[in-house]
Amino acid sequence: MKKHIHPQYDYVIFRDTSCGQDFKIRSTCTSSQTIEWEDGKTYPLIHLDISSASHPVYTGEQRQAKAEGRIAQFNSRFKKRSLKSKQE
């Protein structure tokens, strides 16, 4: 690799602000905020709105209300039609 053309790739702490979970991951992201980690070293701190710790798809708390509502609407529309055809 050529020197001085690649971004610095080092450990960074990502904090999910919605649930307060912290992750130590290697990244090229930088930040002026720092945090002292469990190992006693200081790392840059990046705030996230959502991560795998709070995202509904990854936590298993995915909302199905929208889909259930659509299915109920579909069934109610076609139930009326099927009742009309049976009466005739």
PDB file of N, CA and C in Angstrom:
ATOM      1  N   MET A   1       0.837  -1.185   0.000  1.00  0.00           N
ATOM      2  CA  MET A   1       0.000   0.000   0.000  1.00  0.00           C
ATOM      3  C   MET A   1       0.878   1.243   0.000  1.00  0.00           C
ATOM      4  N   LYS A   2       0.380   2.245  -0.676  1.00  0.00           N
ATOM      5  CA  LYS A   2       1.089   3.518  -0.666  1.00  0.00           C
ATOM      6  C   LYS A   2       0.901   4.177   0.686  1.00  0.00           C
ATOM      7  N   LYS A   3       1.932   4.862   1.138  1.00  0.00           N
ATOM      8  CA  LYS A   3       1.868   5.538   2.421  1.00  0.00           C
ATOM      9  C   LYS A   3       1.196   6.901   2.278  1.00  0.00           C
ATOM     10  N   HIS A   4       0.511   7.310   3.332  1.00  0.00           N
ATOM     11  CA  HIS A   4      -0.093   8.638   3.475  1.00  0.00           C
ATOM     12  C   HIS A   4      -1.271   8.902   2.532  1.00  0.00           C
ATOM     13  N   ILE A   5      -1.875   7.889   1.919  1.00  0.00           N
ATOM     14  CA  ILE A   5      -3.060   8.128   1.096  1.00  0.00           C
ATOM     15  C   ILE A   5      -4.303   7.458   1.688  1.00  0.00           C
ATOM     16  N   HIS A   6      -4.130   6.577   2.645  1.00  0.00           N
ATOM     17  CA  HIS A   6      -5.255   5.860   3.237  1.00  0.00           C
ATOM     18  C   HIS A   6      -5.652   6.506   4.558  1.00  0.00           C
ATOM     19  N   PRO A   7      -6.955   6.509   4.879  1.00  0.00           N
ATOM     20  CA  PRO A   7      -7.367   7.073   6.171  1.00  0.00           C
ATOM     21  C   PRO A   7      -6.898   6.185   7.315  1.00  0.00           C
ATOM     22  N   GLN A   8      -6.764   6.785   8.483  1.00  0.00           N
ATOM     23  CA  GLN A   8      -6.323   6.048   9.660  1.00  0.00           C
ATOM     24  C   GLN A   8      -7.422   5.063  10.061  1.00  0.00           C
ATOM     25  N   TYR A   9      -7.057   3.811  10.239  1.00  0.00           N
ATOM     26  CA  TYR A   9      -7.994   2.738  10.590  1.00  0.00           C
ATOM     27  C   TYR A   9      -7.629   2.243  11.975  1.00  0.00           C
ATOM     28  N   ASP A  10      -8.426   2.641  12.971  1.00  0.00           N
ATOM     29  CA  ASP A  10      -8.104   2.282  14.344  1.00  0.00           C
ATOM     30  C   ASP A  10      -9.402   2.076  15.127  1.00  0.00           C
ATOM     31  N   TYR A  11      -9.286   1.714  16.387  1.00  0.00           N
ATOM     32  CA  TYR A  11     -10.466   1.452  17.214  1.00  0.00           C
ATOM     33  C   TYR A  11     -11.211   2.746  17.535  1.00  0.00           C
ATOM     34  N   VAL A  12     -12.545   2.654  17.477  1.00  0.00           N
ATOM     35  CA  VAL A  12     -13.439   3.762  17.771  1.00  0.00           C
ATOM     36  C   VAL A  12     -14.588   3.200  18.606  1.00  0.00           C
ATOM     37  N   ILE A  13     -15.113   4.001  19.524  1.00  0.00           N
ATOM     38  CA  ILE A  13     -16.264   3.596  20.327  1.00  0.00           C
ATOM     39  C   ILE A  13     -17.508   4.221  19.698  1.00  0.00           C
ATOM     40  N   PHE A  14     -18.481   3.372  19.378  1.00  0.00           N
ATOM     41  CA  PHE A  14     -19.767   3.836  18.873  1.00  0.00           C
ATOM     42  C   PHE A  14     -20.785   3.688  19.993  1.00  0.00           C
ATOM     43  N   ARG A  15     -21.535   4.764  20.283  1.00  0.00           N
ATOM     44  CA  ARG A  15     -22.553   4.736  21.333  1.00  0.00           C
ATOM     45  C   ARG A  15     -23.931   4.917  20.698  1.00  0.00           C
ATOM     46  N   ASP A  16     -24.792   3.946  20.951  1.00  0.00           N
ATOM     47  CA  ASP A  16     -26.178   4.018  20.493  1.00  0.00           C
ATOM     48  C   ASP A  16     -26.935   4.884  21.484  1.00  0.00           C
ATOM     49  N   THR A  17     -27.367   6.060  21.054  1.00  0.00           N
ATOM     50  CA  THR A  17     -28.011   6.996  21.973  1.00  0.00           C
ATOM     51  C   THR A  17     -29.416   6.565  22.366  1.00  0.00           C
ATOM     52  N   SER A  18     -30.049   5.689  21.587  1.00  0.00           N
ATOM     53  CA  SER A  18     -31.406   5.275  21.926  1.00  0.00           C
ATOM     54  C   SER A  18     -31.452   4.244  23.057  1.00  0.00           C
ATOM     55  N   CYS A  19     -30.391   3.438  23.206  1.00  0.00           N
ATOM     56  CA  CYS A  19     -30.395   2.446  24.286  1.00  0.00           C
ATOM     57  C   CYS A  19     -29.165   2.542  25.192  1.00  0.00           C
ATOM     58  N   GLY A  20     -28.179   3.363  24.830  1.00  0.00           N
ATOM     59  CA  GLY A  20     -27.008   3.556  25.677  1.00  0.00           C
ATOM     60  C   GLY A  20     -25.927   2.499  25.544  1.00  0.00           C
ATOM     61  N   GLN A  21     -26.052   1.609  24.588  1.00  0.00           N
ATOM     62  CA  GLN A  21     -25.066   0.534  24.387  1.00  0.00           C
ATOM     63  C   GLN A  21     -23.823   1.096  23.671  1.00  0.00           C
ATOM     64  N   ASP A  22     -22.641   0.636  24.080  1.00  0.00           N
ATOM     65  CA  ASP A  22     -21.380   1.046  23.464  1.00  0.00           C
ATOM     66  C   ASP A  22     -20.744  -0.131  22.738  1.00  0.00           C
ATOM     67  N   PHE A  23     -20.094   0.165  21.596  1.00  0.00           N
ATOM     68  CA  PHE A  23     -19.405  -0.849  20.802  1.00  0.00           C
ATOM     69  C   PHE A  23     -18.001  -0.362  20.497  1.00  0.00           C
ATOM     70  N   LYS A  24     -17.035  -1.235  20.636  1.00  0.00           N
ATOM     71  CA  LYS A  24     -15.658  -0.922  20.264  1.00  0.00           C
ATOM     72  C   LYS A  24     -15.373  -1.656  18.960  1.00  0.00           C
ATOM     73  N   ILE A  25     -15.205  -0.875  17.895  1.00  0.00           N
ATOM     74  CA  ILE A  25     -15.026  -1.434  16.555  1.00  0.00           C
ATOM     75  C   ILE A  25     -13.938  -0.646  15.848  1.00  0.00           C
ATOM     76  N   ARG A  26     -13.225  -1.311  14.967  1.00  0.00           N
ATOM     77  CA  ARG A  26     -12.241  -0.596  14.153  1.00  0.00           C
ATOM     78  C   ARG A  26     -12.950   0.121  13.024  1.00  0.00           C
ATOM     79  N   SER A  27     -12.562   1.366  12.785  1.00  0.00           N
ATOM     80  CA  SER A  27     -13.221   2.179  11.776  1.00  0.00           C
ATOM     81  C   SER A  27     -12.296   3.307  11.335  1.00  0.00           C
ATOM     82  N   THR A  28     -12.669   3.937  10.236  1.00  0.00           N
ATOM     83  CA  THR A  28     -11.937   5.111   9.762  1.00  0.00           C
ATOM     84  C   THR A  28     -12.606   6.396  10.228  1.00  0.00           C
ATOM     85  N   CYS A  29     -13.731   6.300  10.952  1.00  0.00           N
ATOM     86  CA  CYS A  29     -14.431   7.485  11.467  1.00  0.00           C
ATOM     87  C   CYS A  29     -13.575   8.169  12.527  1.00  0.00           C
ATOM     88  N   THR A  30     -13.706   9.488  12.577  1.00  0.00           N
ATOM     89  CA  THR A  30     -12.974  10.255  13.583  1.00  0.00           C
ATOM     90  C   THR A  30     -13.953  11.149  14.327  1.00  0.00           C
ATOM     91  N   SER A  31     -13.546  11.588  15.514  1.00  0.00           N
ATOM     92  CA  SER A  31     -14.381  12.455  16.325  1.00  0.00           C
ATOM     93  C   SER A  31     -13.500  13.258  17.265  1.00  0.00           C
ATOM     94  N   SER A  32     -13.984  14.441  17.622  1.00  0.00           N
ATOM     95  CA  SER A  32     -13.245  15.252  18.587  1.00  0.00           C
ATOM     96  C   SER A  32     -13.558  14.812  20.016  1.00  0.00           C
ATOM     97  N   GLN A  33     -14.679  14.100  20.225  1.00  0.00           N
ATOM     98  CA  GLN A  33     -15.027  13.582  21.545  1.00  0.00           C
ATOM     99  C   GLN A  33     -14.275  12.275  21.801  1.00  0.00           C
ATOM    100  N   THR A  34     -13.870  12.088  23.043  1.00  0.00           N
ATOM    101  CA  THR A  34     -13.168  10.853  23.401  1.00  0.00           C
ATOM    102  C   THR A  34     -13.813  10.255  24.642  1.00  0.00           C
ATOM    103  N   ILE A  35     -13.524   8.991  24.863  1.00  0.00           N
ATOM    104  CA  ILE A  35     -14.033   8.278  26.030  1.00  0.00           C
ATOM    105  C   ILE A  35     -12.973   7.285  26.491  1.00  0.00           C
ATOM    106  N   GLU A  36     -12.882   7.087  27.799  1.00  0.00           N
ATOM    107  CA  GLU A  36     -11.963   6.083  28.329  1.00  0.00           C
ATOM    108  C   GLU A  36     -12.708   4.760  28.379  1.00  0.00           C
ATOM    109  N   TRP A  37     -12.169   3.752  27.716  1.00  0.00           N
ATOM    110  CA  TRP A  37     -12.809   2.437  27.601  1.00  0.00           C
ATOM    111  C   TRP A  37     -12.412   1.558  28.772  1.00  0.00           C
ATOM    112  N   GLU A  38     -12.986   0.372  28.849  1.00  0.00           N
ATOM    113  CA  GLU A  38     -12.760  -0.563  29.951  1.00  0.00           C
ATOM    114  C   GLU A  38     -11.302  -0.972  30.100  1.00  0.00           C
ATOM    115  N   ASP A  39     -10.548  -0.933  28.993  1.00  0.00           N
ATOM    116  CA  ASP A  39      -9.139  -1.335  29.051  1.00  0.00           C
ATOM    117  C   ASP A  39      -8.224  -0.207  29.517  1.00  0.00           C
ATOM    118  N   GLY A  40      -8.810   0.973  29.834  1.00  0.00           N
ATOM    119  CA  GLY A  40      -8.024   2.091  30.342  1.00  0.00           C
ATOM    120  C   GLY A  40      -7.503   3.018  29.254  1.00  0.00           C
ATOM    121  N   LYS A  41      -7.697   2.679  27.995  1.00  0.00           N
ATOM    122  CA  LYS A  41      -7.244   3.516  26.885  1.00  0.00           C
ATOM    123  C   LYS A  41      -8.348   4.490  26.474  1.00  0.00           C
ATOM    124  N   THR A  42      -7.938   5.586  25.854  1.00  0.00           N
ATOM    125  CA  THR A  42      -8.871   6.597  25.383  1.00  0.00           C
ATOM    126  C   THR A  42      -9.096   6.419  23.891  1.00  0.00           C
ATOM    127  N   TYR A  43     -10.379   6.409  23.488  1.00  0.00           N
ATOM    128  CA  TYR A  43     -10.757   6.213  22.094  1.00  0.00           C
ATOM    129  C   TYR A  43     -11.716   7.314  21.657  1.00  0.00           C
ATOM    130  N   PRO A  44     -11.776   7.608  20.361  1.00  0.00           N
ATOM    131  CA  PRO A  44     -12.774   8.561  19.858  1.00  0.00           C
ATOM    132  C   PRO A  44     -14.182   8.005  20.064  1.00  0.00           C
ATOM    133  N   LEU A  45     -15.147   8.885  20.320  1.00  0.00           N
ATOM    134  CA  LEU A  45     -16.527   8.496  20.580  1.00  0.00           C
ATOM    135  C   LEU A  45     -17.426   9.026  19.469  1.00  0.00           C
ATOM    136  N   ILE A  46     -18.188   8.123  18.842  1.00  0.00           N
ATOM    137  CA  ILE A  46     -19.127   8.478  17.784  1.00  0.00           C
ATOM    138  C   ILE A  46     -20.529   8.121  18.284  1.00  0.00           C
ATOM    139  N   HIS A  47     -21.470   9.061  18.193  1.00  0.00           N
ATOM    140  CA  HIS A  47     -22.851   8.820  18.616  1.00  0.00           C
ATOM    141  C   HIS A  47     -23.685   8.361  17.426  1.00  0.00           C
ATOM    142  N   LEU A  48     -24.483   7.314  17.647  1.00  0.00           N
ATOM    143  CA  LEU A  48     -25.381   6.776  16.627  1.00  0.00           C
ATOM    144  C   LEU A  48     -26.827   6.919  17.089  1.00  0.00           C
ATOM    145  N   ASP A  49     -27.738   7.138  16.154  1.00  0.00           N
ATOM    146  CA  ASP A  49     -29.158   7.192  16.496  1.00  0.00           C
ATOM    147  C   ASP A  49     -29.724   5.794  16.690  1.00  0.00           C
ATOM    148  N   ILE A  50     -29.231   4.844  15.888  1.00  0.00           N
ATOM    149  CA  ILE A  50     -29.760   3.483  15.945  1.00  0.00           C
ATOM    150  C   ILE A  50     -28.649   2.511  15.552  1.00  0.00           C
ATOM    151  N   SER A  51     -28.651   1.354  16.169  1.00  0.00           N
ATOM    152  CA  SER A  51     -27.654   0.328  15.863  1.00  0.00           C
ATOM    153  C   SER A  51     -28.329  -1.035  15.956  1.00  0.00           C
ATOM    154  N   SER A  52     -27.543  -2.086  15.845  1.00  0.00           N
ATOM    155  CA  SER A  52     -28.101  -3.437  15.936  1.00  0.00           C
ATOM    156  C   SER A  52     -28.661  -3.720  17.332  1.00  0.00           C
ATOM    157  N   ALA A  53     -28.244  -2.968  18.329  1.00  0.00           N
ATOM    158  CA  ALA A  53     -28.744  -3.175  19.686  1.00  0.00           C
ATOM    159  C   ALA A  53     -30.149  -2.617  19.874  1.00  0.00           C
ATOM    160  N   SER A  54     -30.552  -1.659  19.031  1.00  0.00           N
ATOM    161  CA  SER A  54     -31.871  -1.056  19.214  1.00  0.00           C
ATOM    162  C   SER A  54     -32.768  -1.149  17.983  1.00  0.00           C
ATOM    163  N   HIS A  55     -32.232  -1.607  16.859  1.00  0.00           N
ATOM    164  CA  HIS A  55     -33.043  -1.690  15.647  1.00  0.00           C
ATOM    165  C   HIS A  55     -34.046  -2.835  15.766  1.00  0.00           C
ATOM    166  N   PRO A  56     -35.318  -2.588  15.448  1.00  0.00           N
ATOM    167  CA  PRO A  56     -36.351  -3.624  15.627  1.00  0.00           C
ATOM    168  C   PRO A  56     -36.086  -4.917  14.854  1.00  0.00           C
ATOM    169  N   VAL A  57     -35.464  -4.846  13.712  1.00  0.00           N
ATOM    170  CA  VAL A  57     -35.196  -6.057  12.930  1.00  0.00           C
ATOM    171  C   VAL A  57     -34.214  -6.961  13.653  1.00  0.00           C
ATOM    172  N   TYR A  58     -33.200  -6.381  14.285  1.00  0.00           N
ATOM    173  CA  TYR A  58     -32.181  -7.173  14.952  1.00  0.00           C
ATOM    174  C   TYR A  58     -32.577  -7.592  16.362  1.00  0.00           C
ATOM    175  N   THR A  59     -33.454  -6.837  17.004  1.00  0.00           N
ATOM    176  CA  THR A  59     -33.847  -7.169  18.374  1.00  0.00           C
ATOM    177  C   THR A  59     -35.011  -8.143  18.418  1.00  0.00           C
ATOM    178  N   GLY A  60     -35.664  -8.380  17.282  1.00  0.00           N
ATOM    179  CA  GLY A  60     -36.793  -9.291  17.238  1.00  0.00           C
ATOM    180  C   GLY A  60     -38.104  -8.642  17.623  1.00  0.00           C
ATOM    181  N   GLU A  61     -38.100  -7.348  17.815  1.00  0.00           N
ATOM    182  CA  GLU A  61     -39.301  -6.618  18.185  1.00  0.00           C
ATOM    183  C   GLU A  61     -39.881  -5.888  16.981  1.00  0.00           C
ATOM    184  N   GLN A  62     -39.756  -6.499  15.833  1.00  0.00           N
ATOM    185  CA  GLN A  62     -40.232  -5.872  14.611  1.00  0.00           C
ATOM    186  C   GLN A  62     -41.748  -5.708  14.675  1.00  0.00           C
ATOM    187  N   ARG A  63     -42.205  -4.554  14.302  1.00  0.00           N
ATOM    188  CA  ARG A  63     -43.633  -4.274  14.369  1.00  0.00           C
ATOM    189  C   ARG A  63     -44.321  -4.880  13.161  1.00  0.00           C
ATOM    190  N   GLN A  64     -45.394  -5.603  13.418  1.00  0.00           N
ATOM    191  CA  GLN A  64     -46.152  -6.211  12.347  1.00  0.00           C
ATOM    192  C   GLN A  64     -47.551  -5.604  12.268  1.00  0.00           C
ATOM    193  N   ALA A  65     -47.790  -4.571  13.025  1.00  0.00           N
ATOM    194  CA  ALA A  65     -49.118  -3.967  13.067  1.00  0.00           C
ATOM    195  C   ALA A  65     -49.510  -3.423  11.705  1.00  0.00           C
ATOM    196  N   LYS A  66     -48.577  -2.831  10.994  1.00  0.00           N
ATOM    197  CA  LYS A  66     -48.885  -2.277   9.685  1.00  0.00           C
ATOM    198  C   LYS A  66     -49.296  -3.387   8.730  1.00  0.00           C
ATOM    199  N   ALA A  67     -48.558  -4.475   8.729  1.00  0.00           N
ATOM    200  CA  ALA A  67     -48.876  -5.599   7.851  1.00  0.00           C
ATOM    201  C   ALA A  67     -50.177  -6.262   8.277  1.00  0.00           C
ATOM    202  N   GLU A  68     -50.385  -6.425   9.578  1.00  0.00           N
ATOM    203  CA  GLU A  68     -51.614  -7.034  10.060  1.00  0.00           C
ATOM    204  C   GLU A  68     -52.817  -6.176   9.708  1.00  0.00           C
ATOM    205  N   GLY A  69     -52.662  -4.873   9.771  1.00  0.00           N
ATOM    206  CA  GLY A  69     -53.741  -3.974   9.399  1.00  0.00           C
ATOM    207  C   GLY A  69     -54.091  -4.104   7.932  1.00  0.00           C
ATOM    208  N   ARG A  70     -53.099  -4.218   7.081  1.00  0.00           N
ATOM    209  CA  ARG A  70     -53.329  -4.367   5.644  1.00  0.00           C
ATOM    210  C   ARG A  70     -54.010  -5.697   5.335  1.00  0.00           C
ATOM    211  N   ILE A  71     -53.582  -6.740   6.015  1.00  0.00           N
ATOM    212  CA  ILE A  71     -54.175  -8.064   5.798  1.00  0.00           C
ATOM    213  C   ILE A  71     -55.635  -8.055   6.257  1.00  0.00           C
ATOM    214  N   ALA A  72     -55.894  -7.414   7.388  1.00  0.00           N
ATOM    215  CA  ALA A  72     -57.267  -7.332   7.890  1.00  0.00           C
ATOM    216  C   ALA A  72     -58.150  -6.544   6.923  1.00  0.00           C
ATOM    217  N   GLN A  73     -57.617  -5.467   6.360  1.00  0.00           N
ATOM    218  CA  GLN A  73     -58.375  -4.681   5.380  1.00  0.00           C
ATOM    219  C   GLN A  73     -58.682  -5.525   4.145  1.00  0.00           C
ATOM    220  N   PHE A  74     -57.692  -6.235   3.678  1.00  0.00           N
ATOM    221  CA  PHE A  74     -57.865  -7.088   2.499  1.00  0.00           C
ATOM    222  C   PHE A  74     -58.938  -8.142   2.762  1.00  0.00           C
ATOM    223  N   ASN A  75     -58.836  -8.821   3.889  1.00  0.00           N
ATOM    224  CA  ASN A  75     -59.806  -9.863   4.224  1.00  0.00           C
ATOM    225  C   ASN A  75     -61.212  -9.300   4.384  1.00  0.00           C
ATOM    226  N   SER A  76     -61.331  -8.140   4.995  1.00  0.00           N
ATOM    227  CA  SER A  76     -62.665  -7.566   5.183  1.00  0.00           C
ATOM    228  C   SER A  76     -63.278  -7.152   3.842  1.00  0.00           C
ATOM    229  N   ARG A  77     -62.478  -6.634   2.917  1.00  0.00           N
ATOM    230  CA  ARG A  77     -63.001  -6.262   1.602  1.00  0.00           C
ATOM    231  C   ARG A  77     -63.482  -7.481   0.832  1.00  0.00           C
ATOM    232  N   PHE A  78     -62.663  -8.495   0.799  1.00  0.00           N
ATOM    233  CA  PHE A  78     -63.003  -9.663  -0.003  1.00  0.00           C
ATOM    234  C   PHE A  78     -63.975 -10.605   0.700  1.00  0.00           C
ATOM    235  N   LYS A  79     -64.100 -10.485   2.000  1.00  0.00           N
ATOM    236  CA  LYS A  79     -65.101 -11.260   2.730  1.00  0.00           C
ATOM    237  C   LYS A  79     -66.493 -10.784   2.323  1.00  0.00           C
ATOM    238  N   LYS A  80     -66.641  -9.476   2.182  1.00  0.00           N
ATOM    239  CA  LYS A  80     -67.921  -8.918   1.754  1.00  0.00           C
ATOM    240  C   LYS A  80     -68.280  -9.421   0.355  1.00  0.00           C
ATOM    241  N   ARG A  81     -67.315  -9.460  -0.530  1.00  0.00           N
ATOM    242  CA  ARG A  81     -67.554  -9.922  -1.899  1.00  0.00           C
ATOM    243  C   ARG A  81     -67.911 -11.408  -1.928  1.00  0.00           C
ATOM    244  N   SER A  82     -67.219 -12.186  -1.114  1.00  0.00           N
ATOM    245  CA  SER A  82     -67.492 -13.629  -1.114  1.00  0.00           C
ATOM    246  C   SER A  82     -68.872 -13.921  -0.521  1.00  0.00           C
ATOM    247  N   LEU A  83     -69.306 -13.127   0.458  1.00  0.00           N
ATOM    248  CA  LEU A  83     -70.635 -13.310   1.033  1.00  0.00           C
ATOM    249  C   LEU A  83     -71.714 -12.967  -0.004  1.00  0.00           C
ATOM    250  N   LYS A  84     -71.496 -11.936  -0.816  1.00  0.00           N
ATOM    251  CA  LYS A  84     -72.454 -11.549  -1.848  1.00  0.00           C
ATOM    252  C   LYS A  84     -72.592 -12.637  -2.892  1.00  0.00           C
ATOM    253  N   SER A  85     -71.463 -13.225  -3.293  1.00  0.00           N
ATOM    254  CA  SER A  85     -71.494 -14.268  -4.322  1.00  0.00           C
ATOM    255  C   SER A  85     -72.153 -15.548  -3.798  1.00  0.00           C
ATOM    256  N   LYS A  86     -72.027 -15.837  -2.515  1.00  0.00           N
ATOM    257  CA  LYS A  86     -72.669 -17.025  -1.933  1.00  0.00           C
ATOM    258  C   LYS A  86     -74.170 -16.844  -1.812  1.00  0.00           C
ATOM    259  N   GLN A  87     -74.613 -15.609  -1.588  1.00  0.00           N
ATOM    260  CA  GLN A  87     -76.037 -15.340  -1.441  1.00  0.00           C
ATOM    261  C   GLN A  87     -76.766 -15.430  -2.776  1.00  0.00           C
ATOM    262  N   GLU A  88     -76.081 -15.150  -3.862  1.00  0.00           N
ATOM    263  CA  GLU A  88     -76.703 -15.168  -5.184  1.00  0.00           C
ATOM    264  C   GLU A  88     -76.792 -16.526  -5.685  1.00  0.00           C
TER     265      GLU A  88
END
